[in-house]
């Protein structure tokens, strides 16, 4: 039958993938890290037994975290990525010519190092001259920033371990302070099948701080349930009012200008979480 990796997404449900070999298995200062070569999804990064990204479907998540807010903002120059040590969001951010600087802050330097080694197509732009990589606490980095960034992207794990503080209203208030007067932020906010309460609470918290708050979705097959949500908080700019000429040509595999708008069309049970 071979060797299989299973992520238990709830106490009674999980997904499984047949693996060729384990490339690395280490205990970092913050979490258990595994790099697994799978037959279906290519190399897979696993943290604390949760799938973080795979070579085959990573483009969906990384494109949707980055391009929706970066095309919503009329001229993003200074971008911060909190988490995202695999480098995928940074790779997408750099596709925008207006971006002059992209800062990555991840608490676990081992995620960055192992991603560079085993996920080069994802992490390959971390050495770009426009990128500054910092190993540190994203929560504290945000708290110490003031009106500095045009766009902040929170590419965190699920709200466990070191990522717990990244799902609090205090963190979102800190983000608002760290953003310029027309700034935008996006955070991944898990799935509506198993984490409905989390999505509802995050949306409520963000809406109390940002004048424009929107939820959007994407299909990511290796994430719990396959249906994933992202929550946007914007001080001024509305992602549903982006003009056609704003969409400059970039190379993508999932994101399109049409999908930019369509991703905000929510199934009824998901829309209910925003009310």
Backbone as numpy.savetxt, mean C-alpha at the origin, in Angstrom:
# Nx Ny Nz CAx CAy CAz Cx Cy Cz
2.28 -35.25 -3.09 1.46 -34.03 -3.09 2.30 -32.76 -3.09
3.59 -32.87 -2.79 4.43 -31.70 -2.76 4.29 -30.92 -1.47
4.95 -29.76 -1.42 4.94 -28.91 -0.23 4.07 -27.68 -0.52
3.21 -27.36 0.43 2.28 -26.25 0.26 2.41 -25.26 1.40
2.25 -23.96 1.06 2.16 -22.92 2.07 0.71 -22.48 2.17
0.19 -22.39 3.39 -1.18 -21.95 3.60 -1.22 -20.74 4.52
-1.90 -19.71 4.06 -2.17 -18.57 4.93 -3.58 -18.70 5.48
-3.70 -18.82 6.77 -5.02 -18.87 7.40 -5.54 -17.45 7.53
-6.46 -17.11 6.65 -6.95 -15.74 6.60 -8.00 -15.46 7.68
-8.70 -16.49 8.10 -9.54 -16.43 9.29 -9.31 -17.76 10.03
-10.00 -17.95 11.13 -9.85 -19.20 11.87 -10.37 -20.40 11.08
-11.19 -20.13 10.06 -11.81 -21.23 9.32 -11.65 -21.13 7.81
-10.76 -20.23 7.34 -10.57 -20.07 5.90 -9.15 -19.66 5.60
-8.62 -20.14 4.49 -7.28 -19.76 4.08 -7.07 -19.99 2.60
-5.91 -19.58 2.09 -5.52 -19.90 0.73 -4.18 -20.62 0.78
-3.93 -21.41 -0.25 -2.73 -22.23 -0.24 -2.04 -22.19 -1.59
-0.73 -22.33 -1.57 0.06 -22.30 -2.80 1.15 -23.36 -2.72
1.34 -24.07 -3.81 2.39 -25.08 -3.88 3.75 -24.40 -4.03
4.71 -24.81 -3.24 6.00 -24.14 -3.26 7.09 -25.05 -3.81
8.06 -24.41 -4.47 9.23 -25.13 -4.98 10.32 -25.22 -3.91
10.51 -24.09 -3.24 11.55 -24.06 -2.21 11.40 -22.82 -1.34
11.93 -22.90 -0.14 12.02 -21.73 0.72 13.37 -21.09 0.51
13.37 -19.85 0.06 14.61 -19.14 -0.26 15.26 -18.54 0.97
14.43 -18.11 1.93 14.94 -17.52 3.16 13.87 -17.63 4.23
14.30 -17.82 5.45 13.39 -17.84 6.59 14.16 -17.31 7.79
13.81 -16.09 8.22 14.55 -15.43 9.30 13.58 -14.77 10.28
14.03 -14.62 11.48 13.30 -13.84 12.47 13.98 -12.48 12.56
13.33 -11.44 12.10 13.90 -10.11 12.17 13.65 -9.53 13.56
14.02 -8.30 13.76 13.75 -7.65 15.04 12.26 -7.43 15.29
11.45 -7.56 14.23 10.04 -7.20 14.34 9.07 -8.31 13.94
9.51 -9.27 13.12 8.57 -10.24 12.58 9.30 -11.43 11.97
8.51 -12.46 11.68 9.03 -13.62 10.96 8.96 -13.33 9.47
10.08 -13.48 8.78 10.14 -13.19 7.35 10.50 -14.44 6.58
9.73 -14.70 5.53 10.03 -15.82 4.63 9.98 -15.32 3.18
10.91 -15.81 2.39 10.85 -15.68 0.94 10.65 -17.08 0.39
9.54 -17.26 -0.34 9.17 -18.58 -0.83 9.04 -18.53 -2.35
9.62 -19.50 -3.02 9.41 -19.64 -4.46 8.20 -20.54 -4.69
7.15 -19.99 -5.27 5.93 -20.76 -5.51 5.81 -21.12 -6.99
5.03 -22.16 -7.28 4.85 -22.58 -8.67 3.92 -21.63 -9.42
2.91 -21.09 -8.74 1.90 -20.28 -9.41 2.22 -18.79 -9.41
2.80 -18.28 -8.33 2.91 -16.84 -8.14 4.34 -16.32 -8.17
5.32 -17.18 -8.46 6.70 -16.75 -8.44 7.16 -16.57 -7.00
8.17 -15.74 -6.81 8.66 -15.50 -5.45 7.62 -14.73 -4.64
7.50 -15.12 -3.38 6.46 -14.58 -2.50 7.10 -14.14 -1.19
6.78 -12.90 -0.78 7.22 -12.40 0.51 6.13 -12.65 1.54
6.51 -13.31 2.64 5.56 -13.64 3.71 6.09 -13.06 5.02
5.24 -12.33 5.72 5.59 -11.78 7.03 4.59 -12.29 8.06
5.11 -12.93 9.10 4.24 -13.48 10.15 3.13 -14.33 9.55
3.51 -15.17 8.57 2.59 -16.12 7.92 1.51 -15.44 7.09
1.68 -14.16 6.74 0.74 -13.45 5.88 1.44 -13.07 4.58
0.77 -13.32 3.46 1.33 -12.98 2.15 1.36 -11.46 2.00
2.53 -10.93 1.72 2.69 -9.50 1.51 2.68 -9.14 0.02
3.39 -9.91 -0.78 3.42 -9.63 -2.21 3.97 -10.84 -2.94
3.63 -10.94 -4.22 4.18 -11.99 -5.07 4.58 -11.37 -6.41
5.50 -12.02 -7.09 5.96 -11.50 -8.37 4.85 -11.42 -9.42
3.88 -12.32 -9.34 2.88 -12.42 -10.39 1.78 -11.36 -10.28
1.32 -11.04 -9.07 0.18 -10.13 -8.96 0.50 -8.83 -8.22
1.77 -8.59 -7.93 2.12 -7.41 -7.14 1.73 -6.10 -7.81
1.69 -6.09 -9.13 1.46 -4.83 -9.84 0.11 -4.23 -9.52
-0.87 -5.05 -9.20 -2.20 -4.52 -8.91 -2.16 -3.61 -7.69
-1.67 -4.15 -6.60 -1.62 -3.40 -5.35 -0.75 -2.16 -5.48
0.44 -2.32 -6.00 1.37 -1.20 -6.04 0.90 -0.08 -6.97
0.31 -0.44 -8.09 -0.21 0.58 -8.99 -1.39 1.32 -8.38
-2.27 0.61 -7.69 -3.46 1.24 -7.16 -3.18 2.10 -5.92
-2.18 1.70 -5.14 -1.77 2.56 -4.03 -1.21 3.88 -4.55
-0.41 3.81 -5.60 0.33 4.99 -6.05 -0.43 5.88 -7.02
-0.97 5.31 -8.09 -1.42 6.14 -9.20 -2.75 6.86 -8.94
-3.61 6.27 -8.15 -4.88 6.96 -7.87 -4.62 8.31 -7.20
-3.85 8.37 -6.10 -3.58 9.69 -5.51 -2.64 10.55 -6.33
-1.66 9.96 -7.00 -0.69 10.77 -7.73 -1.27 11.41 -8.97
-2.30 10.81 -9.56 -2.99 11.48 -10.66 -4.08 12.42 -10.14
-4.56 12.18 -8.93 -5.54 13.09 -8.33 -4.87 14.42 -7.98
-3.65 14.36 -7.46 -2.90 15.58 -7.13 -2.40 16.22 -8.43
-2.55 17.52 -8.60 -2.17 18.14 -9.87 -0.68 18.23 -10.12
0.14 18.21 -9.05 1.58 18.35 -9.27 2.37 17.78 -8.08
2.35 16.47 -7.90 3.06 15.88 -6.76 4.57 15.90 -6.96
5.26 16.53 -6.02 6.71 16.62 -6.10 7.42 15.84 -5.00
6.88 15.90 -3.81 7.53 15.27 -2.65 6.58 14.22 -2.08
6.98 12.95 -2.15 6.11 11.83 -1.80 6.76 11.00 -0.70
5.95 10.60 0.27 6.41 9.73 1.36 5.68 8.41 1.29
6.42 7.31 1.41 5.85 5.97 1.51 6.20 5.43 2.89
5.19 5.12 3.67 5.37 4.53 4.99 5.16 3.03 4.88
6.14 2.24 5.31 6.12 0.81 5.04 6.64 0.57 3.64
6.12 -0.47 3.00 6.48 -0.67 1.59 7.93 -1.01 1.35
8.54 -1.73 2.29 9.95 -2.07 2.15 10.30 -2.92 0.95
9.29 -3.55 0.34 9.56 -4.33 -0.88 9.85 -3.43 -2.07
9.51 -2.15 -1.98 9.88 -1.19 -3.02 8.89 -1.03 -4.15
7.79 -1.77 -4.15 6.86 -1.72 -5.26 6.15 -0.39 -5.41
5.74 0.21 -4.31 5.07 1.50 -4.40 6.04 2.57 -4.87
7.26 2.54 -4.36 8.28 3.48 -4.82 8.49 3.36 -6.32
8.55 2.15 -6.83 8.72 1.94 -8.28 7.63 2.66 -9.06
6.40 2.57 -8.60 5.29 3.21 -9.30 5.32 4.72 -9.13
5.68 5.19 -7.96 5.77 6.63 -7.71 6.73 7.28 -8.70
7.84 6.61 -8.96 8.88 7.19 -9.82 8.46 7.29 -11.28
7.34 6.68 -11.64 6.84 6.79 -13.01 6.26 8.18 -13.28
6.05 8.95 -12.22 5.49 10.30 -12.36 6.63 11.30 -12.45
6.74 11.96 -13.58 7.88 12.85 -13.84 7.92 14.05 -12.91
6.78 14.44 -12.38 6.76 15.60 -11.49 7.42 15.30 -10.15
7.53 14.03 -9.79 8.08 13.66 -8.48 9.58 13.94 -8.45
9.97 14.79 -7.52 11.37 15.14 -7.37 12.06 14.32 -6.28
11.27 13.92 -5.28 11.83 13.13 -4.19 10.79 12.15 -3.68
11.22 10.91 -3.44 10.36 9.88 -2.85 11.09 9.29 -1.66
10.49 9.42 -0.50 11.10 8.92 0.74 10.39 7.65 1.18
11.16 6.62 1.47 10.62 5.37 2.00 11.05 5.23 3.45
10.07 5.00 4.34 10.36 4.77 5.75 9.75 3.44 6.14
10.58 2.46 6.40 10.11 1.14 6.84 10.83 0.76 8.11
10.09 0.22 9.06 10.67 -0.08 10.37 11.62 -1.28 10.33
11.48 -2.13 9.31 12.24 -3.37 9.26 13.21 -3.37 8.07
14.46 -3.12 8.34 15.46 -3.09 7.29 15.65 -4.41 6.58
15.33 -5.51 7.27 15.48 -6.82 6.63 14.50 -7.01 5.48
13.31 -6.42 5.59 12.35 -6.49 4.48 12.95 -5.86 3.24
13.60 -4.71 3.42 14.23 -4.03 2.30 15.35 -4.88 1.71
16.21 -5.41 2.57 17.38 -6.17 2.11 16.97 -7.44 1.37
16.04 -8.19 1.95 15.64 -9.45 1.31 14.82 -9.21 0.05
14.09 -8.11 0.00 13.36 -7.79 -1.22 14.30 -7.43 -2.36
15.35 -6.70 -2.04 16.34 -6.38 -3.07 16.98 -7.65 -3.64
17.17 -8.65 -2.78 17.84 -9.87 -3.20 16.91 -10.80 -3.97
15.68 -10.96 -3.50 14.80 -11.98 -4.06 13.63 -11.42 -4.88
13.40 -10.11 -4.82 12.32 -9.50 -5.59 12.86 -8.30 -6.37
13.85 -8.51 -7.22 14.50 -7.37 -7.90 13.58 -6.61 -8.84
12.57 -7.27 -9.42 11.66 -6.55 -10.31 10.74 -5.62 -9.53
10.61 -5.85 -8.22 9.79 -5.00 -7.37 10.65 -3.94 -6.69
11.77 -4.36 -6.16 12.61 -3.47 -5.34 13.71 -2.78 -6.13
13.74 -2.96 -7.42 14.88 -2.52 -8.22 15.09 -1.03 -8.32
14.10 -0.21 -7.95 14.28 1.25 -8.06 14.61 1.91 -6.73
14.82 1.13 -5.68 15.11 1.73 -4.38 16.45 2.47 -4.37
17.30 2.18 -5.33 18.59 2.87 -5.42 18.56 4.06 -6.37
17.38 4.40 -6.86 17.24 5.56 -7.75 17.66 6.84 -7.02
18.21 7.78 -7.76 18.73 9.01 -7.15 17.63 9.87 -6.52
16.39 9.68 -6.93 15.30 10.46 -6.34 14.78 9.85 -5.04
15.28 8.67 -4.68 14.74 7.93 -3.53 15.66 8.07 -2.32
15.05 8.32 -1.16 15.75 8.28 0.11 15.12 7.18 0.95
15.91 6.21 1.35 15.43 5.08 2.14 15.84 5.27 3.59
14.86 5.22 4.48 15.12 5.35 5.91 14.56 4.12 6.63
15.36 3.52 7.48 14.89 2.42 8.32 14.50 3.04 9.66
13.20 3.02 9.93 12.73 3.65 11.15 11.23 3.53 11.31
10.72 4.10 12.37 9.30 4.04 12.74 8.52 5.07 11.94
7.66 4.61 11.05 6.88 5.52 10.22 5.95 6.40 11.02
5.41 5.88 12.11 4.52 6.65 12.97 5.26 7.87 13.53
6.46 7.66 14.03 7.24 8.76 14.60 7.72 9.71 13.50
8.08 9.17 12.35 8.54 10.01 11.25 7.43 10.98 10.83
6.21 10.47 10.75 5.06 11.32 10.43 4.88 12.39 11.50
4.96 11.96 12.76 4.74 12.89 13.87 5.73 14.05 13.87
6.91 13.80 13.33 7.96 14.83 13.34 7.99 15.66 12.05
7.05 15.41 11.14 7.00 16.13 9.87 5.91 17.19 9.91
6.11 18.29 9.17 5.15 19.38 9.19 5.03 20.00 7.80
3.87 19.85 7.21 3.56 20.46 5.90 4.68 20.23 4.88
5.12 19.01 4.81 6.30 18.69 4.00 5.97 17.97 2.70
4.93 17.12 2.72 4.69 16.21 1.60 3.44 16.56 0.81
3.51 16.31 -0.49 2.34 16.45 -1.36 1.44 15.23 -1.24
2.05 14.06 -1.18 1.31 12.80 -1.11 1.99 11.87 -0.12
1.21 11.22 0.72 1.71 10.20 1.64 0.98 8.90 1.37
1.72 7.83 1.19 1.17 6.52 0.88 1.54 5.56 2.00
0.53 4.96 2.62 0.77 4.06 3.75 0.62 2.62 3.24
1.75 1.98 3.03 1.81 0.60 2.54 2.20 -0.29 3.71
1.23 -0.54 4.58 1.51 -1.28 5.81 1.04 -2.72 5.71
1.46 -3.52 6.68 0.89 -4.85 6.83 -0.50 -4.69 7.45
-1.15 -5.81 7.75 -2.41 -5.75 8.48 -2.14 -5.18 9.88
-3.18 -4.72 10.58 -2.97 -4.05 11.88 -2.60 -5.02 13.01
-1.41 -5.59 12.85 -0.85 -6.45 13.89 0.61 -6.06 14.08
1.16 -6.37 15.24 2.57 -6.10 15.48 2.91 -4.64 15.31
4.03 -4.34 14.62 4.49 -2.96 14.50 3.57 -2.05 13.70
2.58 -2.63 12.99 1.69 -1.82 12.15 0.44 -1.35 12.87
0.23 -1.76 14.11 -1.00 -1.41 14.83 -1.23 0.09 14.87
-0.18 0.86 15.15 -0.32 2.31 15.28 -0.67 3.00 13.97
-0.50 2.29 12.84 -0.76 2.90 11.54 -2.24 2.83 11.16
-3.07 2.35 12.08 -4.52 2.29 11.85 -5.27 3.04 12.94
-4.71 4.15 13.40 -5.32 4.93 14.47 -5.61 6.35 14.00
-6.60 6.97 14.63 -6.96 8.32 14.24 -5.81 9.30 14.51
-5.04 9.01 15.57 -3.89 9.86 15.85 -2.88 9.85 14.71
-2.71 8.71 14.09 -1.80 8.61 12.95 -2.32 9.42 11.77
-3.63 9.33 11.52 -4.21 10.07 10.40 -4.13 11.58 10.66
-4.28 11.98 11.91 -4.13 13.40 12.25 -2.68 13.85 12.01
-1.73 12.98 12.33 -0.34 13.27 12.06 -0.05 13.39 10.58
-0.70 12.55 9.79 -0.55 12.62 8.34 -1.06 13.96 7.82
-2.20 14.39 8.33 -2.75 15.68 7.90 -1.77 16.81 8.19
-1.11 16.75 9.32 -0.12 17.77 9.68 1.12 17.70 8.79
1.49 16.50 8.40 2.69 16.30 7.58 2.47 16.65 6.12
1.21 16.75 5.70 0.88 17.06 4.31 0.82 18.58 4.10
1.13 18.99 2.89 0.93 20.38 2.51 -0.57 20.70 2.45
-0.90 21.96 2.21 -2.28 22.40 2.29 -3.20 21.75 1.26
-2.64 21.21 0.19 -3.47 20.51 -0.80 -3.07 19.03 -0.89
-2.56 18.49 0.22 -2.03 17.13 0.21 -3.08 16.04 0.20
-2.60 14.83 -0.16 -3.45 13.64 -0.27 -2.73 12.47 0.38
-3.47 11.60 1.05 -2.88 10.35 1.50 -3.78 9.19 1.15
-3.16 8.03 0.99 -3.89 6.78 0.77 -3.28 5.71 1.67
-4.15 4.90 2.26 -3.70 3.75 3.05 -4.42 2.51 2.58
-3.72 1.38 2.57 -4.41 0.13 2.33 -5.24 -0.18 3.57
-6.50 -0.63 3.36 -7.39 -0.84 4.50 -8.07 -2.21 4.48
-7.35 -3.20 3.97 -7.77 -4.60 4.09 -9.02 -4.90 3.27
-9.71 -5.99 3.62 -10.80 -6.47 2.78 -12.15 -6.41 3.49
-13.23 -6.21 2.72 -14.55 -6.03 3.34 -15.24 -7.31 3.76
-14.73 -8.45 3.35 -15.36 -9.72 3.74 -15.02 -10.09 5.17
-13.77 -9.91 5.56 -13.32 -10.34 6.87 -13.01 -9.19 7.83
-12.83 -7.98 7.29 -12.41 -6.84 8.11 -13.34 -5.64 7.94
-14.63 -5.91 7.87 -15.60 -4.83 7.66 -15.54 -3.78 8.76
-15.41 -4.21 10.00 -15.37 -3.26 11.12 -14.16 -2.34 11.03
-13.02 -2.90 10.60 -11.82 -2.10 10.44 -12.02 -1.02 9.39
-12.56 -1.40 8.24 -12.78 -0.44 7.16 -13.73 0.67 7.61
-14.81 0.29 8.26 -15.79 1.27 8.74 -15.14 2.26 9.70
-14.32 1.76 10.63 -13.71 2.63 11.62 -12.67 3.55 11.00
-11.84 2.99 10.10 -10.83 3.82 9.44 -11.50 4.92 8.63
-12.52 4.57 7.88 -13.21 5.57 7.06 -13.78 6.69 7.93
-14.39 6.29 9.03 -14.96 7.26 9.97 -13.87 8.18 10.53
-12.74 7.60 10.93 -11.65 8.38 11.49 -11.07 9.36 10.48
-10.87 8.88 9.25 -10.29 9.74 8.20 -11.26 10.87 7.84
-12.55 10.54 7.79 -13.56 11.53 7.40 -13.64 12.68 8.40
-13.31 12.41 9.64 -13.33 13.47 10.66 -12.17 14.45 10.51
-11.17 14.05 9.70 -9.96 14.87 9.55 -9.86 15.51 8.17
-10.23 14.77 7.13 -10.06 15.24 5.75 -11.39 15.62 5.12
-11.40 16.70 4.37 -12.64 17.19 3.75 -13.11 16.28 2.63
-12.17 15.59 1.98 -12.53 14.64 0.93 -12.05 13.25 1.37
-12.97 12.34 1.59 -12.63 10.98 2.00 -13.32 10.00 1.06
-12.55 9.09 0.47 -13.09 8.15 -0.50 -12.52 6.76 -0.26
-13.33 5.75 -0.56 -12.90 4.35 -0.51 -12.89 3.81 -1.92
-11.85 3.07 -2.28 -11.82 2.43 -3.59 -11.26 1.01 -3.46
-11.43 0.22 -4.51 -11.11 -1.21 -4.43 -10.28 -1.68 -5.61
-9.69 -2.86 -5.43 -8.97 -3.54 -6.51 -9.03 -5.04 -6.25
-8.79 -5.80 -7.30 -8.78 -7.26 -7.19 -7.34 -7.76 -7.08
-7.03 -8.38 -5.93 -5.67 -8.89 -5.69 -5.81 -10.34 -5.24
-5.57 -11.30 -6.11 -5.93 -12.70 -5.82 -5.23 -13.35 -4.64
-4.02 -12.89 -4.29 -3.32 -13.55 -3.18 -3.57 -12.87 -1.84
-4.44 -11.86 -1.81 -4.81 -11.21 -0.56 -6.14 -11.78 -0.08
-6.38 -11.76 1.23 -7.62 -12.34 1.76 -8.87 -11.89 1.02
-9.61 -12.83 0.51 -10.87 -12.68 -0.23 -10.67 -12.20 -1.66
-9.53 -11.63 -1.99 -9.28 -11.11 -3.34 -9.78 -9.70 -3.57
-10.70 -9.22 -2.73 -11.24 -7.86 -2.87 -10.58 -6.97 -1.83
-9.83 -5.97 -2.29 -9.04 -5.16 -1.36 -9.49 -3.71 -1.41
-9.39 -3.04 -0.27 -9.82 -1.64 -0.21 -8.65 -0.72 0.10
-8.83 0.52 -0.32 -7.89 1.60 -0.06 -8.70 2.81 0.36
-8.23 3.52 1.38 -8.93 4.70 1.85 -8.09 5.94 1.56
-8.71 6.91 0.91 -8.04 8.15 0.55 -8.57 9.29 1.42
-7.65 10.09 1.95 -8.00 11.34 2.60 -7.32 12.47 1.85
-8.10 13.46 1.43 -7.56 14.56 0.64 -8.04 15.89 1.23
-7.15 16.85 1.30 -7.51 18.16 1.85 -8.37 18.97 0.89
-8.11 18.82 -0.41 -8.82 19.64 -1.41 -9.28 18.81 -2.60
-8.38 18.04 -3.19 -8.60 17.43 -4.49 -9.50 16.20 -4.41
-10.46 16.15 -5.34 -11.41 15.03 -5.40 -10.98 14.07 -6.51
-10.75 12.80 -6.20 -10.29 11.85 -7.23 -11.33 11.61 -8.32
-12.58 11.97 -8.08 -13.62 11.77 -9.09 -13.78 12.98 -10.00
-12.97 14.01 -9.77 -13.05 15.22 -10.59 -11.75 15.52 -11.31
-10.93 14.49 -11.50 -9.67 14.66 -12.23 -9.99 14.87 -13.72
-9.39 15.89 -14.29 -9.64 16.18 -15.70 -8.83 15.26 -16.60
-9.35 15.00 -17.77 -8.76 14.02 -18.69 -7.30 14.35 -19.02
-6.98 15.63 -19.17 -5.62 16.01 -19.55 -4.60 15.74 -18.45
-5.07 15.47 -17.23 -4.16 15.18 -16.13 -3.50 13.82 -16.29
-4.15 12.90 -17.00 -3.63 11.54 -17.11 -2.53 11.46 -18.16
-1.29 11.63 -17.71 -0.15 11.49 -18.60 0.12 10.01 -18.84
0.81 9.72 -19.90 1.06 8.33 -20.30 2.15 7.70 -19.43
1.80 6.62 -18.74 2.78 5.82 -18.01 2.51 4.35 -18.30
3.51 3.52 -18.07 3.37 2.07 -18.31 2.77 1.40 -17.09
1.60 0.80 -17.26 0.95 0.06 -16.18 0.40 -1.25 -16.72
0.03 -2.13 -15.80 -0.58 -3.42 -16.17 -2.00 -3.56 -15.62
-2.38 -2.71 -14.68 -3.72 -2.77 -14.08 -4.41 -1.41 -14.15
-3.75 -0.39 -13.65 -4.34 0.94 -13.58 -4.52 1.55 -14.97
-5.69 2.16 -15.18 -5.97 2.96 -16.37 -6.76 4.19 -15.92
-6.83 5.24 -16.74 -7.67 6.38 -16.38 -9.13 5.99 -16.17
-9.63 5.05 -17.00 -11.01 4.60 -16.82 -11.19 3.88 -15.49
-10.20 3.06 -15.14 -10.28 2.32 -13.88 -10.13 3.25 -12.69
-9.40 4.34 -12.87 -9.26 5.33 -11.80 -10.65 5.69 -11.25
-11.57 6.01 -12.14 -12.92 6.39 -11.71 -13.75 5.17 -11.30
-13.61 4.10 -12.07 -14.43 2.91 -11.81 -14.14 2.28 -10.46
-12.91 2.41 -9.97 -12.54 1.77 -8.70 -13.31 2.35 -7.52
-13.90 3.53 -7.69 -14.68 4.15 -6.63 -16.15 3.72 -6.65
-16.54 2.94 -7.66 -17.90 2.40 -7.72 -17.93 1.14 -6.84
-18.57 1.25 -5.68 -18.48 0.21 -4.67 -19.69 -0.72 -4.68
-19.47 -2.02 -4.45 -20.60 -2.91 -4.19 -21.40 -2.38 -3.00
-22.70 -2.66 -2.98 -23.56 -2.11 -1.94 -23.04 -2.42 -0.54
-22.62 -3.67 -0.30 -22.20 -4.02 1.06 -20.90 -3.33 1.46
-20.10 -2.92 0.48 -18.89 -2.15 0.77 -19.23 -0.68 0.98
-20.10 -0.14 0.15 -20.51 1.24 0.31 -21.14 1.47 1.69
-21.86 0.45 2.17 -22.49 0.58 3.49 -21.46 0.85 4.60
-20.24 0.41 4.38 -19.20 0.61 5.39 -18.76 2.06 5.50
-19.11 2.87 4.49 -18.74 4.28 4.51 -19.86 5.16 5.05
-20.94 4.55 5.46 -22.12 5.33 5.88 -22.39 5.18 7.37
